[in-house]
Amino acid sequence: MRRGFWSGARPAGKCSPSHASQHPNASEKSGGSGSAHRASRQPIAAEVSPPAVTSLEVKGSRVSPSRQSVVVRRSGAMALEAALAAVKGPGEAEGILSRFNEQNKAIFKFEPSDEEKRKQLCEEILHLLDKEIKTSCRVTCLEALRILSRDKQVLVPVTTKKNMQILMKLAKLDSLEDPLEDMTDFPVIVEALKCLCNIVFNSPAAQKLSLELNLAAMLCNLLKKCKDQQFVEDIKCFDLRLLFLLSLLHTDIRSQLRYDLQGLPLLTQALESAFSIKWTDKYITAEEQETSPLSVQETDCAIEALKALFNVTLDSWNVHSENDSHEFRYMTAILRHCLLTQGPTEDKTEELHSNAINLLSNVPVSCLDVLISPSTQENTEEADIKYDGMNMDAFRVLLKFMEKRIDKGSSYREGLTPVLSLLTRCCRSHRNVRKFIKAQVLPPLRDVSNRPEVGTTLRNKLVRLMTHVDLGVKQIAAEFLFVLCKERVDSLLKYTGYGNAAGLLAARGLLAGGRGENWYSDDEDTDTEEYKSAKPNINLITGHLEEPMPNPMDEMTEEQKEYEAMKLVNMFDKLSRDKVITPMGVRPDGTMTPLEEVACQYQRNEPESSDSD
């Protein structure tokens, strides 16, 4: 599933979720946004290495990058040896490990020559954590282990059943009934969860052990403890992140969460707790004129819950019971509130909405009508969010999100196809949604002097995507516009021109005209007077008004016309023989086929002539 969109490193200890990346760490990351659809949009948390330094000032002299790297390697090796000696010896290890952590907090690539020493340090730290030591020392040890766990090669001694149980105990995952009361333990719990995130993400052995140790069930239990507790946002955030990673890496855990551990209502409750939702009716939240943005912690928790819910609901295309329907409709009502909520920054808001859209793509289409709510505000300042007495503000947000992703001009498959797919599903199934969105995207035509793909309107931008180089992008963009036109070929051609729509029509077998297979209401489009007057002069291929052009053959003699015609025939013949082009014909069902095949079929069907009387 899910992509990497990173823009700088975050300090250790900040809870900040992310999307897919190739970087090998899962407990910390830099902020990012965007999502992919289905298999390509599984997000994975990650750390990002800081920008490279090209020189270093040492005692007033400038050191070259190559000499600088030698200095850094020697310094790192000395810090590693000092840390290893400290945890092995009887003395105080906390101070030396703190210096090791400070020196290596931004290191993501380690020297292969020190691999064995790092393995030893991991083992010694875990031995130390298994003893009774003061809380501050535990936190320091766990920070060091988190840094070391960025390296996949040193995790062999860590991924044993005993060592995993040590970390689970420190994360309070082994105690089923004890509430989270001692706030002094909270930093230990958070750091232990961070370590588990890195280890599970980087180690297949740890992933297998997590199944054996029933880690998912323990995380669900810890999440329940966080329900009514204060000051546990970081714990909840990394608990959700670890659940997300487990459900991403193991389909068995995904199924266990969905059906055995009641993961859908539990994670939905975790998502709801990130918002200050007031319910006015079943599946309807209160609409407030002014709401304050979410805090960073609330946004991060919401994003982690959305990503975990995405995995849990990945195959939920159909509703099999009344309870399933209630769970999805309740979750959709929260997602509607999420779309109308702002994060602390514009990037965070986009990331939040992106994950909400990804999750909405998993919701059965029969439950998506919850995104529409009855309009309760009499004096709505913006009339464009109302349609037929219904509040369409969630779909206005989706349209703005879609246009913003189009304007970015990159990563269309990951960033744009989920929202286009969601809007297409909604428009196909809900008449009011389709009519509202069509009014925004394909308003009645007035000015047809420009080609459909030329301009800055949303229609122009979507028509340009119909000829995009990415097959998946152009297919979903064309499908969206086709559904808005109620799958009528003549209506689509009016808004896009034949040239832009040819790919979709060929794929759907509609080159000869007609309409798609889905049923829509019989209400007719109304053309403006401007369009009606210009219609006779509109070029059907380009879709825009063209001034009448003089016929170049008017002044030719019959011999000249014949010469030009034969010249054109010979050019086409040469292109065909050289396999540059393949002449195509249209079958009776509207699909395209090589012209030779059509001719052969015609000859076979032609009745044999007979000379008999």
PDB file of C-alpha atoms in Angstrom, residues 341-354:
ATOM      1  CA  THR A 341     -11.589  20.485  10.880  1.00  0.00           C
ATOM      2  CA  GLN A 342      -8.324  22.395  10.516  1.00  0.00           C
ATOM      3  CA  GLY A 343      -4.945  21.273  11.811  1.00  0.00           C
ATOM      4  CA  PRO A 344      -2.303  23.512  13.404  1.00  0.00           C
ATOM      5  CA  THR A 345      -0.670  24.200  10.012  1.00  0.00           C
ATOM      6  CA  GLU A 346      -1.719  24.002   6.375  1.00  0.00           C
ATOM      7  CA  ASP A 347       0.516  20.975   5.772  1.00  0.00           C
ATOM      8  CA  LYS A 348      -0.908  19.171   8.799  1.00  0.00           C
ATOM      9  CA  THR A 349      -4.443  19.933   7.631  1.00  0.00           C
ATOM     10  CA  GLU A 350      -3.666  18.471   4.214  1.00  0.00           C
ATOM     11  CA  GLU A 351      -2.130  15.367   5.781  1.00  0.00           C
ATOM     12  CA  LEU A 352      -5.157  14.935   8.046  1.00  0.00           C
ATOM     13  CA  HIS A 353      -7.615  15.298   5.161  1.00  0.00           C
ATOM     14  CA  SER A 354      -5.540  13.020   2.933  1.00  0.00           C
TER      15      SER A 354
END
